[in-house]
Backbone as numpy.savetxt, mean C-alpha at the origin, in Angstrom:
# Nx Ny Nz CAx CAy CAz Cx Cy Cz
21.23 16.75 -0.70 21.08 15.94 0.52 19.67 15.35 0.58
19.61 14.06 0.85 18.32 13.40 0.95 17.71 13.64 2.33
16.42 13.98 2.34 15.75 14.29 3.60 14.53 13.41 3.87
13.93 12.88 2.80 12.69 12.12 2.94 12.83 10.77 2.24
12.45 9.72 2.94 12.48 8.37 2.37 11.06 7.84 2.40
10.60 7.39 1.24 9.27 6.82 1.11 9.40 5.32 0.88
8.62 4.56 1.61 8.62 3.10 1.48 7.25 2.61 1.03
7.26 1.70 0.09 6.08 0.90 -0.17 5.97 -0.12 0.97
4.78 -0.69 1.15 4.58 -1.68 2.22 4.56 -3.11 1.69
3.55 -3.45 0.91 3.35 -4.83 0.47 4.43 -5.25 -0.53
5.20 -6.26 -0.15 6.27 -6.74 -1.02 7.57 -5.98 -0.83
7.54 -4.95 0.01 8.74 -4.16 0.29 9.11 -4.34 1.76
8.50 -3.57 2.64 8.74 -3.76 4.07 8.11 -5.06 4.57
7.01 -5.43 3.94 6.30 -6.66 4.31 6.47 -7.68 3.19
7.31 -8.71 3.40 7.45 -9.75 2.38 6.09 -10.34 2.03
5.86 -10.51 0.73 4.52 -10.93 0.32 4.53 -11.46 -1.11
3.82 -12.54 -1.32 3.48 -12.99 -2.66 2.14 -12.33 -2.98
2.15 -11.36 -3.89 0.96 -10.54 -4.13 -0.24 -11.38 -4.54
-0.03 -12.37 -5.40 -1.16 -13.17 -5.86 -1.74 -14.01 -4.72
-0.88 -14.61 -3.92 -1.37 -15.41 -2.79 -2.07 -14.54 -1.76
-1.56 -13.32 -1.58 -2.21 -12.41 -0.63 -3.61 -12.05 -1.12
-3.73 -11.70 -2.40 -5.04 -11.35 -2.95 -6.02 -12.51 -2.80
-5.53 -13.72 -3.07 -6.39 -14.90 -2.97 -6.85 -15.12 -1.53
-5.91 -14.96 -0.58 -6.26 -15.16 0.83 -7.20 -14.07 1.32
-6.93 -12.83 0.92 -7.75 -11.70 1.35 -9.16 -11.79 0.77
-9.26 -11.88 -0.55 -10.57 -11.92 -1.18 -11.33 -13.19 -0.77
-10.60 -14.30 -0.67 -11.24 -15.55 -0.26 -11.83 -15.47 1.13
-11.09 -14.88 2.06 -11.59 -14.78 3.44 -12.73 -13.78 3.55
-12.66 -12.69 2.78 -13.73 -11.69 2.83 -15.02 -12.22 2.22
-14.91 -12.88 1.07 -16.12 -13.41 0.44 -16.71 -14.56 1.25
-15.86 -15.29 1.94 -16.36 -16.35 2.82 -17.08 -15.75 4.02
-16.57 -14.62 4.53 -17.16 -13.97 5.69 -18.57 -13.46 5.39
-18.80 -13.08 4.14 -20.10 -12.51 3.77 -20.96 -13.50 2.98
-20.61 -14.78 3.01 -21.31 -15.76 2.17 -22.78 -15.94 2.53
-23.16 -15.61 3.76 -24.57 -15.71 4.13 -25.38 -14.51 3.66
-24.68 -13.52 3.11 -25.34 -12.32 2.60 -25.36 -12.32 1.07
-24.24 -12.76 0.48 -24.09 -12.69 -0.97 -23.20 -13.84 -1.44
-23.50 -14.37 -2.61 -22.70 -15.44 -3.18 -21.23 -15.01 -3.27
-20.29 -15.82 -2.79 -18.88 -15.43 -2.77 -18.33 -15.00 -4.14
-18.69 -15.72 -5.19 -18.18 -15.36 -6.52 -18.70 -13.99 -6.94
-19.98 -13.74 -6.68 -20.57 -12.44 -7.02 -19.93 -11.33 -6.20
-19.70 -11.60 -4.92 -19.06 -10.62 -4.04 -17.67 -10.27 -4.56
-16.91 -11.29 -4.93 -15.56 -11.06 -5.43 -15.55 -10.21 -6.69
-16.44 -10.52 -7.61 -16.51 -9.77 -8.87 -16.86 -8.31 -8.62
-17.78 -8.07 -7.70 -18.21 -6.69 -7.45 -17.18 -5.91 -6.66
-16.45 -6.59 -5.79 -15.34 -5.94 -5.09 -14.30 -5.45 -6.08
-13.92 -6.32 -7.02 -12.90 -5.96 -7.99 -13.38 -4.86 -8.93
-14.66 -4.90 -9.29 -15.18 -3.87 -10.19 -15.14 -2.49 -9.52
-15.59 -2.42 -8.28 -15.57 -1.14 -7.56 -14.14 -0.68 -7.31
-13.26 -1.63 -7.02 -11.85 -1.30 -6.79 -11.21 -0.75 -8.06
-11.52 -1.36 -9.20 -10.97 -0.90 -10.47 -11.37 0.53 -10.79
-12.63 0.87 -10.51 -13.10 2.24 -10.74 -12.38 3.20 -9.80
-12.21 2.80 -8.55 -11.51 3.64 -7.57 -10.08 3.91 -8.02
-9.39 2.89 -8.50 -7.99 3.04 -8.92 -7.86 4.04 -10.07
-8.83 4.04 -10.96 -8.77 4.89 -12.14 -9.32 6.29 -11.91
-9.92 6.52 -10.75 -10.60 7.79 -10.51 -9.63 8.96 -10.40
-10.02 10.07 -11.02 -9.28 11.33 -10.89 -10.09 12.37 -10.12
-11.16 11.92 -9.48 -12.07 12.83 -8.76 -11.44 13.24 -7.43
-11.00 14.49 -7.36 -10.35 14.97 -6.14 -11.33 15.33 -5.04
-12.63 15.29 -5.35 -13.63 15.68 -4.36 -14.01 14.53 -3.44
-13.57 13.30 -3.77 -13.93 12.13 -2.98 -12.68 11.35 -2.59
-12.63 10.90 -1.34 -11.53 10.03 -0.92 -11.68 8.67 -1.60
-10.62 7.89 -1.55 -10.69 6.54 -2.11 -11.80 5.74 -1.44
-11.92 5.90 -0.14 -12.98 5.21 0.60 -14.36 5.59 0.06
-14.58 6.89 -0.13 -15.87 7.36 -0.61 -16.14 6.86 -2.04
-15.12 6.90 -2.88 -15.28 6.43 -4.26 -15.61 4.94 -4.29
-14.85 4.16 -3.51 -15.08 2.72 -3.50 -16.50 2.38 -3.07
-16.92 2.92 -1.93 -18.25 2.55 -1.43 -19.38 3.11 -2.29
-19.14 4.25 -2.91 -20.13 4.80 -3.83 -20.34 3.87 -5.01
-19.24 3.35 -5.56 -19.34 2.44 -6.70 -19.86 1.07 -6.28
-19.42 0.60 -5.13 -19.85 -0.71 -4.63 -21.36 -0.72 -4.39
-21.86 0.37 -3.84 -23.30 0.48 -3.55 -24.13 0.38 -4.83
-23.61 0.93 -5.92 -24.34 0.91 -7.20 -24.51 -0.51 -7.74
-23.63 -1.42 -7.31 -23.63 -2.78 -7.84 -24.53 -3.73 -7.06
-25.13 -3.25 -5.97 -25.91 -4.11 -5.08 -27.28 -3.51 -4.80
-28.22 -4.36 -4.41 -29.47 -3.82 -3.91 -29.22 -3.27 -2.51
-30.06 -2.36 -2.07 -29.80 -1.64 -0.82 -29.74 -2.56 0.39
-30.56 -3.60 0.41 -30.58 -4.52 1.55 -29.25 -5.25 1.67
-28.76 -5.78 0.54 -27.49 -6.51 0.55 -26.34 -5.58 0.93
-26.33 -4.40 0.35 -25.27 -3.43 0.63 -25.23 -3.10 2.13
-26.37 -2.83 2.71 -26.42 -2.45 4.13 -26.00 -3.60 5.04
-26.37 -4.82 4.66 -25.96 -5.98 5.46 -24.45 -6.18 5.42
-23.84 -5.94 4.26 -22.38 -6.04 4.15 -21.72 -4.97 5.01
-22.25 -3.75 4.96 -21.68 -2.67 5.78 -21.73 -3.00 7.26
-22.76 -3.72 7.68 -22.92 -4.05 9.09 -21.83 -5.00 9.60
-21.23 -5.79 8.69 -20.26 -6.79 9.13 -18.83 -6.50 8.66
-18.65 -5.51 7.81 -17.33 -5.31 7.19 -16.25 -4.95 8.22
-16.59 -4.12 9.20 -15.60 -3.75 10.22 -15.19 -4.97 11.03
-16.16 -5.82 11.33 -15.87 -7.04 12.08 -14.94 -7.95 11.29
-15.14 -8.00 9.97 -14.24 -8.81 9.14 -12.80 -8.33 9.28
-12.57 -7.03 9.13 -11.20 -6.52 9.20 -10.61 -6.66 10.60
-11.45 -6.60 11.62 -10.97 -6.78 12.99 -10.56 -8.23 13.26
-11.16 -9.16 12.54 -10.97 -10.58 12.87 -10.41 -11.40 11.70
-11.24 -11.70 10.72 -10.85 -12.67 9.70 -9.84 -12.15 8.67
-9.61 -10.85 8.62 -8.57 -10.34 7.73 -7.22 -10.96 8.06
-7.05 -11.40 9.30 -5.79 -12.01 9.73 -5.44 -13.26 8.92
-6.43 -13.85 8.25 -6.17 -15.00 7.38 -5.14 -14.63 6.31
-5.18 -13.39 5.85 -4.27 -12.95 4.79 -2.81 -12.93 5.24
-2.58 -12.94 6.53 -1.20 -12.94 7.03 -0.45 -14.19 6.58
-1.17 -15.26 6.29 -0.52 -16.50 5.86 0.22 -16.33 4.54
-0.11 -15.29 3.78 0.55 -15.04 2.49 1.69 -14.03 2.62
2.01 -13.65 3.85 3.08 -12.68 4.08 4.22 -13.33 4.87
5.33 -12.62 4.93 6.48 -13.10 5.69 6.98 -12.02 6.63
8.23 -12.17 7.05 8.84 -11.19 7.94 10.34 -11.16 7.66
10.89 -9.95 7.63 12.34 -9.81 7.48 12.85 -8.95 8.63
13.78 -9.49 9.38 14.23 -8.85 10.61 14.85 -7.47 10.40
15.36 -7.20 9.20 16.03 -5.92 8.97 15.07 -4.78 8.64
13.84 -5.08 8.26 12.95 -4.00 7.83 12.59 -3.05 8.98
12.27 -3.54 10.17 12.07 -2.59 11.28 13.34 -1.80 11.59
14.49 -2.44 11.47 15.75 -1.76 11.75 15.98 -0.62 10.76
15.66 -0.85 9.50 15.84 0.16 8.46 15.02 1.41 8.77
13.74 1.21 9.05 12.84 2.34 9.31 13.25 3.08 10.57
13.55 2.35 11.62 13.87 3.00 12.91 15.24 3.66 12.88
16.16 3.12 12.11 17.46 3.77 11.93 17.27 5.16 11.33
16.46 5.23 10.28 16.21 6.51 9.60 15.50 7.50 10.53
14.53 7.02 11.27 13.81 7.89 12.21 14.75 8.42 13.28
15.60 7.55 13.80 16.55 7.96 14.84 17.53 9.00 14.33
17.82 8.95 13.03 18.75 9.90 12.43 18.06 11.22 12.05
16.75 11.27 12.22 16.03 12.52 11.98 15.48 12.71 10.58
15.47 11.66 9.78 14.91 11.76 8.43 13.39 11.61 8.48
12.71 12.22 7.51 11.27 12.03 7.38 11.03 10.70 6.68
10.18 9.86 7.28 9.90 8.54 6.73 8.40 8.44 6.44
8.06 8.23 5.18 6.67 8.15 4.75 6.36 6.74 4.27
5.28 6.19 4.76 4.82 4.89 4.25 3.88 5.16 3.08
4.43 5.01 1.87 3.66 5.27 0.65 3.03 3.97 0.16
2.15 3.43 1.00 1.44 2.21 0.64 0.22 2.58 -0.19
-0.10 1.77 -1.17 -1.25 2.07 -2.02 -2.50 2.15 -1.15
-3.16 3.31 -1.09 -4.28 3.51 -0.14 -5.59 2.91 -0.63
-5.61 1.58 -0.66 -6.76 0.85 -1.20 -7.54 0.08 -0.15
-6.98 -0.07 1.05 -7.62 -0.87 2.09 -7.86 -0.03 3.34
-8.86 -0.38 4.13 -9.20 0.40 5.32 -8.07 0.48 6.34
-8.20 1.44 7.23 -7.18 1.72 8.24 -6.78 0.45 9.02
-7.75 -0.32 9.45 -7.44 -1.52 10.24 -6.56 -2.47 9.44
-6.87 -2.67 8.17 -6.09 -3.58 7.33 -4.68 -3.05 7.11
-4.54 -1.75 6.98 -3.20 -1.15 6.82 -2.40 -1.28 8.11
-3.03 -0.97 9.23 -2.32 -1.04 10.51 -1.88 -2.47 10.82
-2.71 -3.43 10.48 -2.34 -4.83 10.72 -1.15 -5.22 9.86
-1.15 -4.82 8.59 -0.03 -5.17 7.72 1.26 -4.50 8.19
1.15 -3.29 8.71 2.32 -2.63 9.30 2.86 -3.47 10.46
1.97 -3.95 11.31 2.39 -4.74 12.47 2.98 -6.08 12.04
2.45 -6.68 10.97 3.00 -7.94 10.48 4.45 -7.76 10.01
4.78 -6.54 9.59 6.15 -6.24 9.16 7.07 -5.95 10.35
6.52 -6.00 11.57 7.31 -5.74 12.77 7.42 -4.27 13.10
6.51 -3.47 12.57 6.56 -2.02 12.75 5.28 -1.51 13.40
5.32 -0.24 13.81 4.16 0.44 14.37 3.84 1.65 13.50
2.60 2.08 13.54 2.22 3.28 12.79 3.10 4.46 13.19
3.45 4.55 14.47 4.25 5.66 14.98 5.69 5.65 14.47
6.10 4.56 13.83 7.44 4.52 13.24 7.54 5.40 11.99
6.39 5.85 11.50 6.36 6.65 10.27 5.86 8.07 10.57
6.38 9.01 9.82 5.88 10.38 9.94 4.52 10.54 9.28
4.25 9.66 8.33 2.97 9.74 7.62 2.69 8.40 6.95
1.42 8.03 6.93 0.95 6.84 6.23 -0.14 7.27 5.26
-0.03 6.88 4.00 -1.08 7.25 3.03 -2.28 6.34 3.24
-3.44 6.96 3.49 -4.62 6.25 3.96 -5.76 6.22 2.93
-6.45 5.10 2.89 -7.67 4.88 2.12 -8.72 5.94 2.46
-8.78 6.30 3.73 -9.80 7.23 4.21 -9.45 8.69 3.94
-8.21 8.97 3.52 -7.77 10.35 3.37 -7.33 10.71 1.95
-6.73 9.76 1.25 -6.18 10.06 -0.08 -7.25 9.93 -1.16
-7.04 10.65 -2.26 -8.04 10.69 -3.33 -7.55 10.01 -4.61
-6.33 9.49 -4.58 -5.78 8.77 -5.74 -5.06 7.51 -5.27
-4.87 6.59 -6.19 -4.15 5.34 -5.93 -2.99 5.20 -6.91
-2.01 4.37 -6.56 -1.04 3.93 -7.55 -1.81 3.09 -8.58
-1.50 3.18 -9.87 -0.35 3.85 -10.49 -0.63 5.26 -10.99
-1.66 5.91 -10.50 -1.96 7.27 -10.92 -0.85 8.20 -10.42
-0.17 8.91 -11.33 0.90 9.83 -10.89 0.41 10.88 -9.90
-0.90 11.18 -9.93 -1.43 12.18 -9.00 -1.31 11.74 -7.55
-1.22 10.43 -7.32 -1.01 9.92 -5.96 0.29 10.49 -5.39
1.36 10.42 -6.18 2.64 10.94 -5.72 2.64 12.47 -5.68
1.94 13.09 -6.62 1.84 14.54 -6.59 1.15 15.01 -5.31
0.18 14.24 -4.85 -0.52 14.58 -3.60 0.45 14.56 -2.41
1.33 13.56 -2.38 2.31 13.47 -1.29 3.30 14.64 -1.37
3.78 14.91 -2.57 4.73 16.01 -2.76 4.11 17.32 -2.29
2.87 17.55 -2.68 2.18 18.79 -2.32 1.91 18.87 -0.82
1.50 17.76 -0.24 1.13 17.75 1.19 2.31 18.17 2.07
3.52 17.73 1.71 4.69 18.01 2.54 5.63 19.03 1.90
5.19 19.62 0.77 6.02 20.58 0.06 7.43 20.01 -0.16
7.46 18.78 -0.69 8.72 18.08 -0.86 9.51 18.60 -2.06
10.81 18.61 -1.91 11.72 18.80 -3.04 12.06 17.39 -3.53
11.56 16.98 -4.70 11.79 15.60 -5.15 13.26 15.19 -5.20
14.15 16.15 -5.42 15.57 15.81 -5.47 16.11 15.39 -4.11
15.32 15.64 -3.06 15.72 15.27 -1.70 15.01 14.01 -1.22
14.35 13.30 -2.15 13.53 12.14 -1.79 14.08 10.85 -2.40
13.89 9.76 -1.66 14.19 8.41 -2.15 12.93 7.57 -2.01
12.57 6.87 -3.09 11.45 5.93 -3.05 11.99 4.52 -3.07
11.56 3.71 -2.09 11.98 2.31 -2.00 10.76 1.43 -2.22
10.82 0.57 -3.22 9.67 -0.28 -3.49 10.06 -1.52 -4.28
9.09 -2.41 -4.45 9.33 -3.65 -5.19 8.60 -3.69 -6.53
7.87 -2.61 -6.85 7.10 -2.57 -8.09 7.84 -1.70 -9.10
8.32 -2.34 -10.17 9.16 -1.64 -11.14 8.44 -0.49 -11.82
7.13 -0.57 -11.93 6.39 0.51 -12.57 5.74 1.45 -11.55
4.98 0.91 -10.62 4.20 1.77 -9.72 5.05 2.52 -8.71
6.18 1.94 -8.30 7.06 2.62 -7.35 8.17 3.41 -8.06
8.74 2.80 -9.08 9.85 3.46 -9.78 9.38 4.63 -10.64
8.06 4.77 -10.85 7.56 5.90 -11.62 7.87 7.23 -10.95
8.24 7.20 -9.66 8.60 8.44 -8.97 9.84 9.09 -9.59
10.56 8.34 -10.41 11.72 8.93 -11.10 11.29 10.11 -11.97
10.08 10.05 -12.51 9.61 11.14 -13.37 9.45 12.45 -12.62
9.34 12.38 -11.30 9.23 13.59 -10.49 10.60 14.08 -10.00
11.62 13.23 -10.16 12.96 13.59 -9.72 13.42 12.87 -8.47
12.64 11.87 -8.01 13.05 11.08 -6.86 14.24 10.19 -7.25
15.05 9.83 -6.26 15.98 8.72 -6.43 15.17 7.46 -6.18
15.39 6.43 -6.99 14.55 5.24 -6.92 15.38 4.00 -6.59
14.90 3.26 -5.58 15.56 2.02 -5.15 14.56 0.88 -5.32
14.98 -0.15 -6.03 14.10 -1.28 -6.32 14.55 -2.52 -5.57
13.64 -3.08 -4.78 13.90 -4.35 -4.10 13.36 -5.49 -4.96
14.16 -6.53 -5.12 13.81 -7.59 -6.07 13.26 -8.86 -5.42
13.17 -8.90 -4.09 12.73 -10.14 -3.43 11.33 -10.56 -3.90
10.41 -9.61 -3.91 9.04 -9.87 -4.37 8.75 -8.95 -5.56
9.64 -8.98 -6.52 9.59 -8.05 -7.65 8.30 -8.18 -8.44
7.70 -7.03 -8.75 6.59 -6.95 -9.69 7.08 -6.12 -10.87
7.13 -6.74 -12.04 7.59 -6.06 -13.25 6.69 -6.47 -14.40
5.95 -5.51 -14.92 4.99 -5.78 -15.99 5.62 -5.69 -17.38
6.95 -5.53 -17.41 7.65 -5.50 -18.68 7.75 -4.13 -19.32
7.22 -3.11 -18.64 7.30 -1.75 -19.16 8.59 -1.09 -18.67
9.04 -0.11 -19.41 10.31 0.55 -19.09 10.25 1.21 -17.72
11.36 1.14 -17.00 11.47 1.82 -15.70 12.93 2.17 -15.46
13.15 3.02 -14.47 14.53 3.37 -14.10 14.69 3.23 -12.59
15.67 2.45 -12.18 16.01 2.31 -10.77 17.46 2.74 -10.58
17.68 3.64 -9.63 19.04 4.11 -9.36 19.85 3.08 -8.59
19.15 2.24 -7.84 19.81 1.15 -7.11 18.87 -0.04 -7.10
19.44 -1.22 -7.28 18.66 -2.46 -7.27 19.32 -3.42 -6.28
18.52 -3.96 -5.37 19.08 -4.87 -4.39 17.98 -5.69 -3.73
18.34 -6.35 -2.64 17.40 -7.20 -1.91 17.22 -6.66 -0.50
16.29 -7.23 0.23 16.11 -6.83 1.63 17.38 -7.08 2.44
18.09 -8.13 2.10 19.34 -8.42 2.81 20.38 -7.32 2.61
20.28 -6.60 1.49 21.23 -5.53 1.18 20.81 -4.17 1.73
19.53 -4.03 2.06 18.97 -2.70 2.27 19.52 -1.98 3.49
19.64 -2.66 4.62 20.11 -1.99 5.83 21.51 -1.43 5.63
22.39 -2.21 5.03 23.74 -1.74 4.77 23.73 -0.53 3.84
22.88 -0.58 2.81 22.78 0.54 1.87 22.26 1.79 2.57
21.25 1.63 3.40 20.69 2.76 4.14 21.74 3.39 5.05
22.49 2.57 5.76 23.49 3.08 6.69 24.66 3.73 5.96
24.89 3.29 4.74 25.96 3.87 3.92 25.58 5.26 3.42
24.31 5.43 3.03 23.86 6.68 2.41 23.37 7.69 3.43
22.64 7.21 4.44 22.01 8.11 5.42 22.77 8.04 6.74
23.68 8.96 6.92 24.55 8.93 8.10 24.19 10.02 9.08
């Protein structure tokens, strides 16, 4: 019997062209800090620190701590401190520019709330790479609230990122999950469907499919238009 359903956010519950979103996000952030640092330089250093964070296996530091530790190393102290002074304001305000690269599907809130109403555990297994405000906004753009989920994987709390398998191991350990009782729903053929190696049932949404050409296994493949019917068929 399935008891826990994990959803990816970007490209799954929240329709999104990943490349356009990255361009809108990084473009708006580097523009916001252009009076502090050259936008091109800012973009390069953001990606470098992010890349180190993604690859980190250091369990002693959260993703947030790892990112800012690496980002600080790439800048002089004055520039770093000036960026820190405005970064929260950016996410409160200009991060909304990135919404232009996202969409909305009317069934996604219905899917999540149907499962919650039926008493299933619903986890938002979004890659914990962005601050709380950015995650909460993307949840709202999908027509959902943080309270619609039993748990959200957070930049400020988690110590691993996708595609590190330890990210999923952390979730399994945190909730003492039996993988055979779990379903992972995502649009990334590798980063989401890799949960099959732990024993999850895997559902792949193809609307905003990301497939790097590496082998994967999906127990069910469909679209957002198919998902609500599938959920109601399986989770009664």
